[in-house]
Amino acid sequence: MDLLTIDDNITLTHDSGFDGWLTAVFVCYKQKCTDRATLVCRHEYIPKFFDTVVDVTTNPAKAERVLTKLTQTLGKDGIRQLMWAYLSELDYIPNVLFGVVKYALANPTKNILKDHAHPDVMALNQTVKSVGRERHRMKAFVRFEHTTDGVYFAKINPDFNVLPLITNHFKARYQDQDFAIYDIKRGYGILSRQGDTDVQMIVGIDDDVLTDSRSVWSDDEARYQRFWQGYFANVTIKERINPKLHKQYLPVRYWRYLSEKQVRGDEEFLKKKR
């Protein structure tokens, strides 16, 4: 479709990958419709009766051209911010990032990422901070379980798609172990084998395992968890318990996947007499 012949506002839908968004940006500039275009992820788009909609097919070559230009304009840190914000998966982010791109390309000599008075730049900055906070928490709150095949397996359910941002951290930390981290909300995970440079993507883990992974625990895992829970039970100083502060630093939404937070019938047995 020749967008130059369309006078109305145009909605460009693209796939959920970053390359899909970059391709949509390329199409907007190629067709000279940046002032009339709105970018929306395909699965987020809600049809409207009078909308002019163009579905953009991802093109890696076009995406690479846009990425190269944006790297020259925004620098590597600017690209990092765009990618982190995109991983938030917020429905309005594709268009916010498009606004940042238009502002940057219209002002190539200006460090636009410092202009927090601009609404799109401010939204970008706030989103990057939120994603960074979730990334930091995931590094601390991932709990692995030793499985029958020798792989240490962890389930996560982050607000944002931060698994790509924590993979290198865990790969560097557990170089001598096989481990897997699975994002339940998004239905994919990564598997790292010791000695391998790259990680493998995994999908389609059995729902029963995700609901209750005890069926794949190794013989030692129950004992490991018992020791871990016992440690937390015994280091707790009852007189200094502060539930409000505790929940501030360790939000309740993470507790489901923390072994030390699982209530056990023999919890009192783990506590030594003080």
mmCIF file of C-alpha atoms in Angstrom:
data_model
loop_
_atom_site.group_PDB
_atom_site.id
_atom_site.type_symbol
_atom_site.label_atom_id
_atom_site.label_comp_id
_atom_site.label_asym_id
_atom_site.label_seq_id
_atom_site.Cartn_x
_atom_site.Cartn_y
_atom_site.Cartn_z
ATOM 1 C CA MET A 1 0.000 0.000 0.000
ATOM 2 C CA ASP A 2 1.306 3.443 -0.933
ATOM 3 C CA LEU A 3 0.921 5.437 2.262
ATOM 4 C CA LEU A 4 1.711 8.683 0.457
ATOM 5 C CA THR A 5 -1.756 8.600 -1.101
ATOM 6 C CA ILE A 6 -3.510 8.346 2.263
ATOM 7 C CA ASP A 7 -4.414 11.614 3.950
ATOM 8 C CA ASP A 8 -5.882 10.146 7.141
ATOM 9 C CA ASN A 9 -3.998 8.987 10.201
ATOM 10 C CA ILE A 10 -2.469 5.542 9.800
ATOM 11 C CA THR A 11 -2.005 2.729 12.304
ATOM 12 C CA LEU A 12 0.928 0.436 11.588
ATOM 13 C CA THR A 13 0.782 -2.933 13.309
ATOM 14 C CA HIS A 14 3.923 -5.019 13.720
ATOM 15 C CA ASP A 15 4.993 -8.200 15.465
ATOM 16 C CA SER A 16 6.067 -8.152 19.093
ATOM 17 C CA GLY A 17 9.803 -8.421 18.426
ATOM 18 C CA PHE A 18 12.112 -5.413 18.489
ATOM 19 C CA ASP A 19 12.955 -6.019 14.816
ATOM 20 C CA GLY A 20 9.255 -5.757 14.030
ATOM 21 C CA TRP A 21 9.092 -2.333 15.630
ATOM 22 C CA LEU A 22 12.272 -1.202 13.836
ATOM 23 C CA THR A 23 10.781 -2.330 10.522
ATOM 24 C CA ALA A 24 7.636 -0.300 11.210
ATOM 25 C CA VAL A 25 9.808 2.765 11.875
ATOM 26 C CA PHE A 26 11.566 2.158 8.549
ATOM 27 C CA VAL A 27 8.229 1.989 6.709
ATOM 28 C CA CYS A 28 7.060 5.248 8.293
ATOM 29 C CA TYR A 29 10.121 7.141 7.116
ATOM 30 C CA LYS A 30 10.225 5.427 3.739
ATOM 31 C CA GLN A 31 6.591 6.342 3.084
ATOM 32 C CA LYS A 32 6.962 9.825 4.635
ATOM 33 C CA CYS A 33 4.047 9.406 7.028
ATOM 34 C CA THR A 34 5.784 9.914 10.365
ATOM 35 C CA ASP A 35 3.462 12.776 11.306
ATOM 36 C CA ARG A 36 0.328 10.663 10.756
ATOM 37 C CA ALA A 37 1.453 7.231 11.931
ATOM 38 C CA THR A 38 0.765 5.332 15.139
ATOM 39 C CA LEU A 39 2.719 2.157 15.921
ATOM 40 C CA VAL A 40 1.009 -0.725 17.724
ATOM 41 C CA CYS A 41 2.017 -4.323 18.396
ATOM 42 C CA ARG A 42 -0.169 -6.608 16.316
ATOM 43 C CA HIS A 43 -1.532 -8.547 19.303
ATOM 44 C CA GLU A 44 -2.357 -5.306 21.145
ATOM 45 C CA TYR A 45 -4.302 -3.682 18.323
ATOM 46 C CA ILE A 46 -8.038 -3.192 18.848
ATOM 47 C CA PRO A 47 -9.812 -2.660 15.500
ATOM 48 C CA LYS A 48 -11.677 0.600 15.013
ATOM 49 C CA PHE A 49 -14.243 1.199 12.306
ATOM 50 C CA PHE A 50 -12.599 4.185 10.625
ATOM 51 C CA ASP A 51 -8.962 3.156 11.118
ATOM 52 C CA THR A 52 -6.578 2.901 8.194
ATOM 53 C CA VAL A 53 -4.422 -0.050 9.193
ATOM 54 C CA VAL A 54 -1.225 -1.281 7.579
ATOM 55 C CA ASP A 55 0.278 -4.541 8.809
ATOM 56 C CA VAL A 56 4.073 -4.472 8.610
ATOM 57 C CA THR A 57 6.006 -7.667 7.950
ATOM 58 C CA THR A 58 9.299 -7.857 9.818
ATOM 59 C CA ASN A 59 12.312 -7.342 7.578
ATOM 60 C CA PRO A 60 15.698 -7.899 9.300
ATOM 61 C CA ALA A 61 17.593 -5.891 6.671
ATOM 62 C CA LYS A 62 15.349 -2.853 7.123
ATOM 63 C CA ALA A 63 15.474 -3.250 10.895
ATOM 64 C CA GLU A 64 19.283 -3.294 10.783
ATOM 65 C CA ARG A 65 19.362 -0.071 8.761
ATOM 66 C CA VAL A 66 17.186 1.697 11.327
ATOM 67 C CA LEU A 67 19.239 0.299 14.211
ATOM 68 C CA THR A 68 22.464 1.547 12.618
ATOM 69 C CA LYS A 69 21.036 5.037 12.164
ATOM 70 C CA LEU A 70 19.678 5.177 15.708
ATOM 71 C CA THR A 71 22.998 3.979 17.124
ATOM 72 C CA GLN A 72 24.720 6.857 15.341
ATOM 73 C CA THR A 73 22.147 9.314 16.686
ATOM 74 C CA LEU A 74 21.465 8.044 20.215
ATOM 75 C CA GLY A 75 24.607 6.045 20.951
ATOM 76 C CA LYS A 76 24.811 2.565 22.443
ATOM 77 C CA ASP A 77 23.269 3.653 25.736
ATOM 78 C CA GLY A 78 20.353 5.175 23.876
ATOM 79 C CA ILE A 79 19.756 1.882 22.069
ATOM 80 C CA ARG A 80 19.940 0.072 25.405
ATOM 81 C CA GLN A 81 17.243 2.344 26.782
ATOM 82 C CA LEU A 82 15.004 1.754 23.762
ATOM 83 C CA MET A 83 15.408 -2.018 24.067
ATOM 84 C CA TRP A 84 14.839 -2.083 27.828
ATOM 85 C CA ALA A 85 11.705 0.023 27.462
ATOM 86 C CA TYR A 86 10.464 -2.208 24.648
ATOM 87 C CA LEU A 87 10.848 -5.248 26.929
ATOM 88 C CA SER A 88 8.323 -3.661 29.282
ATOM 89 C CA GLU A 89 5.660 -4.844 26.799
ATOM 90 C CA LEU A 90 3.433 -1.911 27.766
ATOM 91 C CA ASP A 91 0.872 -1.351 25.034
ATOM 92 C CA TYR A 92 1.744 2.319 24.535
ATOM 93 C CA ILE A 93 5.524 1.873 24.435
ATOM 94 C CA PRO A 94 5.935 1.287 20.656
ATOM 95 C CA ASN A 95 4.435 4.701 19.987
ATOM 96 C CA VAL A 96 6.375 6.362 22.823
ATOM 97 C CA LEU A 97 9.630 5.031 21.387
ATOM 98 C CA PHE A 98 8.556 6.204 17.945
ATOM 99 C CA GLY A 99 8.109 9.674 19.418
ATOM 100 C CA VAL A 100 11.630 9.510 20.874
ATOM 101 C CA VAL A 101 13.020 8.439 17.498
ATOM 102 C CA LYS A 102 11.277 11.285 15.667
ATOM 103 C CA TYR A 103 12.558 13.782 18.232
ATOM 104 C CA ALA A 104 16.106 12.424 17.980
ATOM 105 C CA LEU A 105 16.243 12.401 14.180
ATOM 106 C CA ALA A 106 14.798 15.913 14.027
ATOM 107 C CA ASN A 107 17.522 17.121 16.425
ATOM 108 C CA PRO A 108 20.650 15.117 15.508
ATOM 109 C CA THR A 109 23.073 17.404 17.372
ATOM 110 C CA LYS A 110 21.059 17.481 20.596
ATOM 111 C CA ASN A 111 21.292 14.972 23.438
ATOM 112 C CA ILE A 112 17.547 14.463 23.500
ATOM 113 C CA LEU A 113 17.691 11.717 26.158
ATOM 114 C CA LYS A 114 18.502 14.420 28.713
ATOM 115 C CA ASP A 115 15.441 16.450 27.787
ATOM 116 C CA HIS A 116 13.061 15.107 30.421
ATOM 117 C CA ALA A 117 10.592 17.884 29.671
ATOM 118 C CA HIS A 118 9.693 16.061 26.461
ATOM 119 C CA PRO A 119 6.764 13.714 27.263
ATOM 120 C CA ASP A 120 8.076 10.755 25.262
ATOM 121 C CA VAL A 121 11.584 11.062 26.701
ATOM 122 C CA MET A 122 10.141 11.271 30.207
ATOM 123 C CA ALA A 123 7.989 8.172 29.587
ATOM 124 C CA LEU A 124 11.044 6.353 28.222
ATOM 125 C CA ASN A 125 13.097 7.260 31.274
ATOM 126 C CA GLN A 126 10.411 6.135 33.715
ATOM 127 C CA THR A 127 9.878 2.842 31.891
ATOM 128 C CA VAL A 128 13.602 2.071 31.756
ATOM 129 C CA LYS A 129 13.813 2.632 35.509
ATOM 130 C CA SER A 130 10.892 0.266 36.110
ATOM 131 C CA VAL A 131 12.397 -2.435 33.900
ATOM 132 C CA GLY A 132 15.790 -1.982 35.550
ATOM 133 C CA ARG A 133 14.210 -2.352 38.984
ATOM 134 C CA GLU A 134 12.516 -5.593 37.932
ATOM 135 C CA ARG A 135 15.784 -6.857 36.456
ATOM 136 C CA HIS A 136 17.577 -6.156 39.731
ATOM 137 C CA ARG A 137 14.916 -7.957 41.754
ATOM 138 C CA MET A 138 14.946 -10.993 39.484
ATOM 139 C CA LYS A 139 18.687 -11.359 40.024
ATOM 140 C CA ALA A 140 18.029 -11.607 43.753
ATOM 141 C CA PHE A 141 14.738 -13.513 43.871
ATOM 142 C CA VAL A 142 15.364 -16.429 41.502
ATOM 143 C CA ARG A 143 15.340 -19.760 43.371
ATOM 144 C CA PHE A 144 16.632 -22.912 41.688
ATOM 145 C CA GLU A 145 15.427 -26.463 42.311
ATOM 146 C CA HIS A 146 17.635 -29.463 41.603
ATOM 147 C CA THR A 147 15.879 -31.854 39.221
ATOM 148 C CA THR A 148 16.237 -35.542 38.437
ATOM 149 C CA ASP A 149 18.214 -34.840 35.243
ATOM 150 C CA GLY A 150 20.768 -32.734 37.115
ATOM 151 C CA VAL A 151 19.508 -29.366 35.873
ATOM 152 C CA TYR A 152 18.851 -26.573 38.355
ATOM 153 C CA PHE A 153 15.420 -25.247 37.385
ATOM 154 C CA ALA A 154 13.809 -21.927 38.360
ATOM 155 C CA LYS A 155 10.392 -20.435 37.645
ATOM 156 C CA ILE A 156 9.851 -16.701 37.381
ATOM 157 C CA ASN A 157 6.839 -14.505 36.697
ATOM 158 C CA PRO A 158 8.153 -10.943 36.280
ATOM 159 C CA ASP A 159 6.036 -7.928 35.417
ATOM 160 C CA PHE A 160 8.279 -7.222 32.432
ATOM 161 C CA ASN A 161 10.112 -9.434 29.966
ATOM 162 C CA VAL A 162 13.453 -9.229 31.782
ATOM 163 C CA LEU A 163 14.716 -12.770 31.151
ATOM 164 C CA PRO A 164 16.960 -11.565 28.275
ATOM 165 C CA LEU A 165 18.442 -8.999 30.679
ATOM 166 C CA ILE A 166 19.378 -11.464 33.436
ATOM 167 C CA THR A 167 20.618 -14.384 31.325
ATOM 168 C CA ASN A 168 24.261 -13.271 31.190
ATOM 169 C CA HIS A 169 24.285 -12.640 34.946
ATOM 170 C CA PHE A 170 23.287 -16.206 35.761
ATOM 171 C CA LYS A 171 25.426 -17.722 33.022
ATOM 172 C CA ALA A 172 28.501 -15.999 34.441
ATOM 173 C CA ARG A 173 27.564 -16.948 37.995
ATOM 174 C CA TYR A 174 26.819 -20.633 37.354
ATOM 175 C CA GLN A 175 29.380 -21.553 34.722
ATOM 176 C CA ASP A 176 29.945 -25.002 36.234
ATOM 177 C CA GLN A 177 26.258 -25.967 36.408
ATOM 178 C CA ASP A 178 23.409 -26.799 34.065
ATOM 179 C CA PHE A 179 20.489 -24.503 34.801
ATOM 180 C CA ALA A 180 17.205 -23.371 33.307
ATOM 181 C CA ILE A 181 15.031 -20.338 34.021
ATOM 182 C CA TYR A 182 11.447 -20.359 32.760
ATOM 183 C CA ASP A 183 9.158 -17.338 32.460
ATOM 184 C CA ILE A 184 5.716 -18.732 33.238
ATOM 185 C CA LYS A 185 3.833 -15.632 32.128
ATOM 186 C CA ARG A 186 5.427 -15.547 28.663
ATOM 187 C CA GLY A 187 5.800 -19.273 28.101
ATOM 188 C CA TYR A 188 9.495 -19.482 27.333
ATOM 189 C CA GLY A 189 12.780 -19.941 29.110
ATOM 190 C CA ILE A 190 16.503 -20.462 28.689
ATOM 191 C CA LEU A 191 18.681 -23.518 29.276
ATOM 192 C CA SER A 192 22.405 -23.169 29.915
ATOM 193 C CA ARG A 193 24.734 -26.161 29.790
ATOM 194 C CA GLN A 194 28.148 -25.975 31.395
ATOM 195 C CA GLY A 195 30.811 -25.525 28.766
ATOM 196 C CA ASP A 196 28.395 -24.082 26.188
ATOM 197 C CA THR A 197 28.892 -20.491 25.102
ATOM 198 C CA ASP A 198 25.279 -19.925 24.090
ATOM 199 C CA VAL A 199 22.025 -20.689 25.855
ATOM 200 C CA GLN A 200 19.131 -22.642 24.377
ATOM 201 C CA MET A 201 15.565 -21.370 24.308
ATOM 202 C CA ILE A 202 12.991 -23.716 25.817
ATOM 203 C CA VAL A 203 9.206 -23.684 25.436
ATOM 204 C CA GLY A 204 6.281 -25.922 26.229
ATOM 205 C CA ILE A 205 7.152 -27.179 29.704
ATOM 206 C CA ASP A 206 4.404 -29.373 31.122
ATOM 207 C CA ASP A 207 1.790 -27.385 33.060
ATOM 208 C CA ASP A 208 1.824 -29.927 35.891
ATOM 209 C CA VAL A 209 5.543 -29.326 36.401
ATOM 210 C CA LEU A 210 5.048 -25.566 36.386
ATOM 211 C CA THR A 211 2.220 -25.846 38.910
ATOM 212 C CA ASP A 212 4.047 -28.241 41.232
ATOM 213 C CA SER A 213 7.638 -29.052 40.350
ATOM 214 C CA ARG A 214 8.106 -31.583 43.153
ATOM 215 C CA SER A 215 7.517 -34.374 40.634
ATOM 216 C CA VAL A 216 10.885 -33.604 39.013
ATOM 217 C CA TRP A 217 12.877 -32.912 42.183
ATOM 218 C CA SER A 218 16.040 -34.878 42.736
ATOM 219 C CA ASP A 219 16.356 -36.988 45.881
ATOM 220 C CA ASP A 220 18.312 -34.203 47.577
ATOM 221 C CA GLU A 221 16.084 -31.235 46.702
ATOM 222 C CA ALA A 222 13.575 -31.674 49.542
ATOM 223 C CA ARG A 223 16.483 -31.798 51.979
ATOM 224 C CA TYR A 224 18.045 -28.676 50.442
ATOM 225 C CA GLN A 225 14.794 -26.782 50.822
ATOM 226 C CA ARG A 226 14.375 -27.973 54.392
ATOM 227 C CA PHE A 227 17.860 -26.690 55.268
ATOM 228 C CA TRP A 228 17.186 -23.363 53.529
ATOM 229 C CA GLN A 229 13.887 -22.881 55.350
ATOM 230 C CA GLY A 230 15.524 -23.878 58.610
ATOM 231 C CA TYR A 231 18.223 -21.275 58.099
ATOM 232 C CA PHE A 232 15.670 -18.505 57.607
ATOM 233 C CA ALA A 233 13.596 -19.681 60.546
ATOM 234 C CA ASN A 234 16.606 -19.564 62.843
ATOM 235 C CA VAL A 235 18.176 -16.277 61.753
ATOM 236 C CA THR A 236 14.880 -14.432 62.231
ATOM 237 C CA ILE A 237 14.867 -12.219 65.317
ATOM 238 C CA LYS A 238 11.255 -12.164 66.461
ATOM 239 C CA GLU A 239 11.578 -8.830 68.255
ATOM 240 C CA ARG A 240 12.774 -7.114 65.070
ATOM 241 C CA ILE A 241 10.131 -8.400 62.665
ATOM 242 C CA ASN A 242 8.769 -5.506 60.586
ATOM 243 C CA PRO A 243 6.196 -6.831 58.075
ATOM 244 C CA LYS A 244 5.694 -3.477 56.352
ATOM 245 C CA LEU A 245 9.396 -2.958 55.705
ATOM 246 C CA HIS A 246 9.835 -6.605 54.773
ATOM 247 C CA LYS A 247 7.151 -6.375 52.078
ATOM 248 C CA GLN A 248 8.671 -3.142 50.808
ATOM 249 C CA TYR A 249 11.989 -4.852 50.100
ATOM 250 C CA LEU A 250 10.487 -8.230 49.196
ATOM 251 C CA PRO A 251 7.074 -7.689 47.550
ATOM 252 C CA VAL A 252 4.497 -10.394 48.196
ATOM 253 C CA ARG A 253 4.099 -11.134 44.486
ATOM 254 C CA TYR A 254 7.538 -12.792 44.506
ATOM 255 C CA TRP A 255 6.866 -15.067 47.482
ATOM 256 C CA ARG A 256 5.223 -17.841 45.480
ATOM 257 C CA TYR A 257 8.550 -18.867 43.962
ATOM 258 C CA LEU A 258 10.742 -18.397 47.045
ATOM 259 C CA SER A 259 11.388 -21.678 48.829
ATOM 260 C CA GLU A 260 11.988 -19.911 52.150
ATOM 261 C CA LYS A 261 8.470 -18.467 51.963
ATOM 262 C CA GLN A 262 6.647 -21.762 51.528
ATOM 263 C CA VAL A 263 4.666 -22.699 54.635
ATOM 264 C CA ARG A 264 5.476 -26.171 55.923
ATOM 265 C CA GLY A 265 3.633 -28.196 58.508
ATOM 266 C CA ASP A 266 6.837 -28.882 60.436
ATOM 267 C CA GLU A 267 8.063 -25.296 60.440
ATOM 268 C CA GLU A 268 8.233 -25.182 64.228
ATOM 269 C CA PHE A 269 10.458 -28.242 64.164
ATOM 270 C CA LEU A 270 13.026 -26.208 62.231
ATOM 271 C CA LYS A 271 13.277 -23.576 64.945
ATOM 272 C CA LYS A 272 15.802 -24.042 67.676
ATOM 273 C CA LYS A 273 14.931 -23.046 71.195
ATOM 274 C CA ARG A 274 16.394 -19.645 71.960
#
